[in-house]
mmCIF file of C-alpha atoms in Angstrom:
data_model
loop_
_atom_site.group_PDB
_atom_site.id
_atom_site.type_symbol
_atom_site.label_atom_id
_atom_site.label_comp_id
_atom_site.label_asym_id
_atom_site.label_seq_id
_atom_site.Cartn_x
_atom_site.Cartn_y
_atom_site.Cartn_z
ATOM 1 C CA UNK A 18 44.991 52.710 -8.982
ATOM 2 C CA UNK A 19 44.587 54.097 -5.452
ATOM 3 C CA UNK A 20 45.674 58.020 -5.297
ATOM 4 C CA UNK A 21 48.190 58.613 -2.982
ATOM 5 C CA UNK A 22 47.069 60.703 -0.178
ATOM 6 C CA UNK A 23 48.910 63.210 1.857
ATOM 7 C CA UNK A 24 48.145 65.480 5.113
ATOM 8 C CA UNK A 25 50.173 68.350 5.075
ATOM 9 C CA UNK A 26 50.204 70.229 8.466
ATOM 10 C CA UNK A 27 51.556 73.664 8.558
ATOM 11 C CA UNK A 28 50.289 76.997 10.274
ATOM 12 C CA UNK A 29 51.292 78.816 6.940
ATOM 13 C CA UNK A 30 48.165 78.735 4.432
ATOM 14 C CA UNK A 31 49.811 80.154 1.738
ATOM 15 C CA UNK A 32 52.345 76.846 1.961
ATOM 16 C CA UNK A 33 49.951 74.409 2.344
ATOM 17 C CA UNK A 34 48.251 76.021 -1.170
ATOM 18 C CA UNK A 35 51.649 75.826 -2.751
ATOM 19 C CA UNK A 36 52.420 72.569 -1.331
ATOM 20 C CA UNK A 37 49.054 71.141 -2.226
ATOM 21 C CA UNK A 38 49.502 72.605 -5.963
ATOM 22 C CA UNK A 39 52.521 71.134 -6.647
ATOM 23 C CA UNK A 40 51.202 67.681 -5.354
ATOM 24 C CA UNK A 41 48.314 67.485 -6.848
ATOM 25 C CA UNK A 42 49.973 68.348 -10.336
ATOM 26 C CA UNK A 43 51.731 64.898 -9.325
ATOM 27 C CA UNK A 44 48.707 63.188 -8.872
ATOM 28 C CA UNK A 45 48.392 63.171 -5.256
ATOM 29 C CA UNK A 46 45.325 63.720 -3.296
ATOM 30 C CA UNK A 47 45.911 66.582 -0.204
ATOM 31 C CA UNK A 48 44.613 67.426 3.040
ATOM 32 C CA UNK A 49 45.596 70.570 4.725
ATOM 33 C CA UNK A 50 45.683 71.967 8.438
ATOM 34 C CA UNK A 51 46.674 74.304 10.621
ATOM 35 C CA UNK A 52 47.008 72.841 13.937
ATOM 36 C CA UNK A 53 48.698 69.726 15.363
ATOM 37 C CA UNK A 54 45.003 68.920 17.081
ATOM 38 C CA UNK A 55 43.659 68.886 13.874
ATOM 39 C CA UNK A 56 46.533 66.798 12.060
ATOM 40 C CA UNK A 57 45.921 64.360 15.305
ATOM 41 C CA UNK A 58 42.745 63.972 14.370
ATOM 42 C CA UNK A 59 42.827 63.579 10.892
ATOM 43 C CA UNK A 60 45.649 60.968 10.865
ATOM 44 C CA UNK A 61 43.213 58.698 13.892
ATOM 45 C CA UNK A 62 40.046 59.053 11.530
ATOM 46 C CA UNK A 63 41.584 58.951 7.774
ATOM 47 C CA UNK A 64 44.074 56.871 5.509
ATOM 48 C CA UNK A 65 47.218 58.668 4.829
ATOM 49 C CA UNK A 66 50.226 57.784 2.683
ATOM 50 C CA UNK A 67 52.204 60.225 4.193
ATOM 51 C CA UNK A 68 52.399 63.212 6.697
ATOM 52 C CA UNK A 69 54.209 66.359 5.745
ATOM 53 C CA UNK A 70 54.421 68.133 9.398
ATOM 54 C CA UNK A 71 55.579 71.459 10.568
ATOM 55 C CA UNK A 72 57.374 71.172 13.400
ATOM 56 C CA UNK A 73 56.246 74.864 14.588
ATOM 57 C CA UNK A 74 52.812 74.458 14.500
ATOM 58 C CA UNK A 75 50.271 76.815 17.454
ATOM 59 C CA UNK A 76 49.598 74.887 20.657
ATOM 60 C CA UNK A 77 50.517 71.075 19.957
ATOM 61 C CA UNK A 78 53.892 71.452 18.432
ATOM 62 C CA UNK A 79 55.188 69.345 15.480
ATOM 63 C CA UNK A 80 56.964 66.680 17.547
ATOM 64 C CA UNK A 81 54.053 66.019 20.195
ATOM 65 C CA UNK A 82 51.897 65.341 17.277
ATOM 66 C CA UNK A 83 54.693 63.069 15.780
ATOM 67 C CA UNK A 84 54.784 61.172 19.394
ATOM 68 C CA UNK A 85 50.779 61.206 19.350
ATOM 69 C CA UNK A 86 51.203 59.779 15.246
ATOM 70 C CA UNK A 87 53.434 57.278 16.495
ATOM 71 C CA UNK A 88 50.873 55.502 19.047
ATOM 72 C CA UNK A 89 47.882 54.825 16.279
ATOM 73 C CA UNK A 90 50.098 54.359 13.054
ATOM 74 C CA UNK A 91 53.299 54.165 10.921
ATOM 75 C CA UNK A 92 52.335 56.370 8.290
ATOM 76 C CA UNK A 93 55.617 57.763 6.890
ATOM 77 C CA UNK A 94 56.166 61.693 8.165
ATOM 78 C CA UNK A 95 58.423 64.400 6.397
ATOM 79 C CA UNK A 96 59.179 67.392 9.006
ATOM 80 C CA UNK A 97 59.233 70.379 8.098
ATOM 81 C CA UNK A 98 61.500 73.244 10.112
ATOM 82 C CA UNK A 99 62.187 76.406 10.024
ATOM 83 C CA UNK A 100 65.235 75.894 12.122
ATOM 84 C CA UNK A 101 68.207 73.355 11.339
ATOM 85 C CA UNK A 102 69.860 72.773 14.476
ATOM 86 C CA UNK A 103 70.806 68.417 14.433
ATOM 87 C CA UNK A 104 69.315 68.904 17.991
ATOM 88 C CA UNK A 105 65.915 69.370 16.401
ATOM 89 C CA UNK A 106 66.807 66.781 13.275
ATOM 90 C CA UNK A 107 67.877 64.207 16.257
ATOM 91 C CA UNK A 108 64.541 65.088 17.715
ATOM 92 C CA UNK A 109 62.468 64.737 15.028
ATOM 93 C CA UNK A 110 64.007 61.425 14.087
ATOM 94 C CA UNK A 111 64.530 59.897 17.227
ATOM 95 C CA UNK A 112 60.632 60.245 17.702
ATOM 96 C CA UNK A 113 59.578 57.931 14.811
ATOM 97 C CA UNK A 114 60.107 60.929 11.645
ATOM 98 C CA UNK A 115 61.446 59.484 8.949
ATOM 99 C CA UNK A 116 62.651 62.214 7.004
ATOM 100 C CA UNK A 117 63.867 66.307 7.775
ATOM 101 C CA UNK A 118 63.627 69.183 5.555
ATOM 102 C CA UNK A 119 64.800 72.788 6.725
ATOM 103 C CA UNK A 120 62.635 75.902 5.730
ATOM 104 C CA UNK A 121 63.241 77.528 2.931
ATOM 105 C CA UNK A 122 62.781 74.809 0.681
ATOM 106 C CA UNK A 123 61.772 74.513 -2.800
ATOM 107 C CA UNK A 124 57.946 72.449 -3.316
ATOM 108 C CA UNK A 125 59.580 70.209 -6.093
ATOM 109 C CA UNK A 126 62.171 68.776 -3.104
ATOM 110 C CA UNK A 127 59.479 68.410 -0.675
ATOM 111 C CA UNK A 128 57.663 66.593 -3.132
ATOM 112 C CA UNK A 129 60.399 64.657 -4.237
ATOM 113 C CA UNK A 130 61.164 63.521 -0.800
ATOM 114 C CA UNK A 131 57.843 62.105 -0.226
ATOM 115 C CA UNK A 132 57.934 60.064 -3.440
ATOM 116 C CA UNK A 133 61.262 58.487 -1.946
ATOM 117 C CA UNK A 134 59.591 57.530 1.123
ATOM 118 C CA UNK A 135 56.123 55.910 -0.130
ATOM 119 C CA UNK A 136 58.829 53.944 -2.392
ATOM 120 C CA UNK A 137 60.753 52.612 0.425
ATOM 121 C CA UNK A 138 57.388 52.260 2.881
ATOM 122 C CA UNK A 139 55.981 50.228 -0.017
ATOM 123 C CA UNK A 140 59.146 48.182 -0.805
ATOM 124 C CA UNK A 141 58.724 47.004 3.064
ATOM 125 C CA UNK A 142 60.260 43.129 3.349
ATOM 126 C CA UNK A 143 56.167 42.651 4.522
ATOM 127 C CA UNK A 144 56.144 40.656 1.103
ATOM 128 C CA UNK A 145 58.297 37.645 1.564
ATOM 129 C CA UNK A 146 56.764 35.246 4.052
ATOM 130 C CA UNK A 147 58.436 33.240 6.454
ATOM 131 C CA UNK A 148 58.791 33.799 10.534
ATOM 132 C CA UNK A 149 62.197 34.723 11.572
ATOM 133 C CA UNK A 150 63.068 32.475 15.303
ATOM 134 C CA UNK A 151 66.056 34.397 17.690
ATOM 135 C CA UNK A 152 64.329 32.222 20.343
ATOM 136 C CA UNK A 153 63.512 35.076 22.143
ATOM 137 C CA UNK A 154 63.224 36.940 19.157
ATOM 138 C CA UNK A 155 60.502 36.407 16.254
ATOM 139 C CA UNK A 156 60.055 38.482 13.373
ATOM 140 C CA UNK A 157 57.258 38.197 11.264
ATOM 141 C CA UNK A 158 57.623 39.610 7.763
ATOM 142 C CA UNK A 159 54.805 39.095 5.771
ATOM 143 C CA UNK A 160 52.427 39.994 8.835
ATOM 144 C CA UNK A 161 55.231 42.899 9.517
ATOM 145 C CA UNK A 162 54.866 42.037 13.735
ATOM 146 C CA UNK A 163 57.960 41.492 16.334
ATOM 147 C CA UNK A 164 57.706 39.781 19.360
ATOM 148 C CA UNK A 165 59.943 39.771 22.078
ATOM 149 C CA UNK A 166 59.493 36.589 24.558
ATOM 150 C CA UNK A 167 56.258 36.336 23.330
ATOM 151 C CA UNK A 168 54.627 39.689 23.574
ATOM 152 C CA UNK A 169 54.469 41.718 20.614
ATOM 153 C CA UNK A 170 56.140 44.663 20.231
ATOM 154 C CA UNK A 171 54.986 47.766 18.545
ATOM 155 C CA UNK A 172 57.432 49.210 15.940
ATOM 156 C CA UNK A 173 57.658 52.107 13.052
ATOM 157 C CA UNK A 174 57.994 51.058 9.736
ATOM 158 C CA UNK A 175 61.610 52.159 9.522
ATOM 159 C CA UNK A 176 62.260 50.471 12.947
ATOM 160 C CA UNK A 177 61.323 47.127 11.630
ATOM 161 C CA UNK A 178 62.481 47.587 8.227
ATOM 162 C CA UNK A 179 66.242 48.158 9.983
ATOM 163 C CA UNK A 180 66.104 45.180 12.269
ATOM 164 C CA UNK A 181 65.446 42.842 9.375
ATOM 165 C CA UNK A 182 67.820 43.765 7.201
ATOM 166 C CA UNK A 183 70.234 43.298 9.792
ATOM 167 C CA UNK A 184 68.486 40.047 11.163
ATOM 168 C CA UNK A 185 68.439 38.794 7.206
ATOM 169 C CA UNK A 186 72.501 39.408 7.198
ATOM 170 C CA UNK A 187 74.011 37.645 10.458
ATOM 171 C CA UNK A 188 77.145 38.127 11.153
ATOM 172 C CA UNK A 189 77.640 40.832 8.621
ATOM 173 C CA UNK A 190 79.263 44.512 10.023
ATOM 174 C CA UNK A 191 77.047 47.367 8.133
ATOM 175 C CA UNK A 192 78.143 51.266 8.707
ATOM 176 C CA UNK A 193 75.560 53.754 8.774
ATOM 177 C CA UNK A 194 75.908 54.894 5.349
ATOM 178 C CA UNK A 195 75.582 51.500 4.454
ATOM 179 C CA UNK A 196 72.044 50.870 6.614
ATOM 180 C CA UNK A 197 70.636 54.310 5.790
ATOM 181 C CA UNK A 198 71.327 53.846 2.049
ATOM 182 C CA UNK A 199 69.513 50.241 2.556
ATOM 183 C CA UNK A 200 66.609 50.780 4.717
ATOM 184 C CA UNK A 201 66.152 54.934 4.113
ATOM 185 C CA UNK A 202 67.703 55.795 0.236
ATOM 186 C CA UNK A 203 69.373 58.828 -0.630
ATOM 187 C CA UNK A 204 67.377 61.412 0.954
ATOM 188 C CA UNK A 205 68.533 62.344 4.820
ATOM 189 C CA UNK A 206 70.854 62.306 7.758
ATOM 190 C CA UNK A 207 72.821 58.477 8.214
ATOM 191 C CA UNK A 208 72.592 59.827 11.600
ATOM 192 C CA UNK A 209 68.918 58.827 12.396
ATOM 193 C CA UNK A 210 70.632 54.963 11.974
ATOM 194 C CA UNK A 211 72.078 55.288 15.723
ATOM 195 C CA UNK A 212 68.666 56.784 16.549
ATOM 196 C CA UNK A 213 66.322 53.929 15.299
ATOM 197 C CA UNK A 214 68.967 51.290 16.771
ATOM 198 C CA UNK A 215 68.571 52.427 19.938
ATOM 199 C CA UNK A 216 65.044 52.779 20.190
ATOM 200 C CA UNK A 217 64.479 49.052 18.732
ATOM 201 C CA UNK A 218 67.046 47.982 21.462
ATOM 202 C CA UNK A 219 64.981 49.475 23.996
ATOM 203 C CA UNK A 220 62.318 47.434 22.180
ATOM 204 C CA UNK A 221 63.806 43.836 21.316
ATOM 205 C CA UNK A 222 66.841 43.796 23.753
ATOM 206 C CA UNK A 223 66.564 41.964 27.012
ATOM 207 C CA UNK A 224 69.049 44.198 28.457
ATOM 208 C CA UNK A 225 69.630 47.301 26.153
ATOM 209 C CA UNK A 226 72.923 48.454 27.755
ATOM 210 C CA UNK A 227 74.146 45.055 26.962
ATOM 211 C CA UNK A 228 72.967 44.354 23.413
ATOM 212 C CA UNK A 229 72.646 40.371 23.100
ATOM 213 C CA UNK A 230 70.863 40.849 19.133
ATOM 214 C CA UNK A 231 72.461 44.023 17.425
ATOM 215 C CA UNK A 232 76.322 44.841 18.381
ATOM 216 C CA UNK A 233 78.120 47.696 17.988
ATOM 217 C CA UNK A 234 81.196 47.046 16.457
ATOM 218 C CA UNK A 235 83.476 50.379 17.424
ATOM 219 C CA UNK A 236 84.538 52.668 14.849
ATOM 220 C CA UNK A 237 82.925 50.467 12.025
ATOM 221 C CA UNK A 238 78.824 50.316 12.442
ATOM 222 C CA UNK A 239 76.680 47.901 13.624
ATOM 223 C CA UNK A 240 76.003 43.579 13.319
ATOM 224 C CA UNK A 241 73.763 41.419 13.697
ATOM 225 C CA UNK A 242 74.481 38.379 16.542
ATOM 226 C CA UNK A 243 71.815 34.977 16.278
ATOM 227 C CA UNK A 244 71.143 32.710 13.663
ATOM 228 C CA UNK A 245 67.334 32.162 12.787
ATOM 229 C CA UNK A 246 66.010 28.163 14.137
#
């Protein structure tokens, strides 16, 4: 079996050493760095399972590097922060993170948390087949594409992962405990729900102020409006 590989970006070599200790005594494989240019590169020339990123990193900060992750792949990335302000968390999120942890931490949690995620990236819905038709809407699950009046549409792992659950339950209101506990697991804020529906509305939506797929129903969470053809 493959070994699970991580790039852990941090301008702290004494963490990345204590990071990569404790991961490779779980039988990960670990790539360290110091810089977001060098994280950039990494993630455009190698195979990651997952990105552990500082978000304080020298010249290219942690997010920028997220935003420059986000154009080449969906690899699954933890942040890592020294400061906990949900303006940061928000940040981090709403730019395609999928997870936050606030400095100090202890190794075994960060470690923890990426086992969570490389269970839910790899329990993607990209295994059952079958094309989902909104008409102007197509999902594709076992090819794990959307398309939106015919041109595809890029999306994160998480985004797509949200929009068919919700597309695969019609009808049905879900909070955002409910969704997070669905798409993300135990591990996070239920608040990065409202950010990943509004970025795949900016994505899918003909008219994003005007939702015609996913509705918010006030004071309760979010549904899902079409039934597939």
């Amino acid at each position: 079996m493959r070994q699970p590989q991580i790039l852990v970006a941090d301008d702290e070599p004494e963490l990345i050493e204590i990071l990569t200790d404790y991961f490779e005594a779980e039988g990960f494989g670990v790539v360290g760095v110091e810089t977001g240019e060098e994280a950039v590169a990494r993630v455009q020339g190698g195979a990651f399972d997952c990105v552990v990123l500082d978000v304080m990193l020298p010249g290219m900060s942690g997010f920028e590097v997220c935003r420059k992750i986000r154009a080449v792949s969906d690899v699954p990335i933890l942040f890592l922060s020294a400061r906990g302000e949900d303006a940061d968390k928000i940040r981090g999120l709403g730019l395609g993170g999928d997870d936050y942890v606030t400095k100090p931490f202890s190794p075994p949690e960060v470690v923890a948390r990426v086992k969570a995620l490389l269970r839910r990236y790899r329990r993607r819905p990209g295994a059952e087949s079958g094309i989902l038709d909104f008409g102007s809407l197509r999902i594709d699950p076992r090819g794990y594409r959307v398309w939106r009046d015919g041109r595809e549409v890029p999306m994160t792992a998480k985004e797509l992962e949200l929009l068919l659950f919700l597309a695969r339950h019609p009808g049905q209101v879900f909070s955002r405990e409910q969704l997070y506990d669905r798409v993300w697991g135990d591990f996070g804020d239920p608040r990065t729900v409202t950010v990943h529906i509004n970025r795949i509305r900016e994505k899918v939506e003909p008219d994003p102020a005007a939702p015609r797929f996913i509705q918010t129903v006030r004071g309760i969470g979010y549904r899902f409006e079409g039934e597939p053809r």
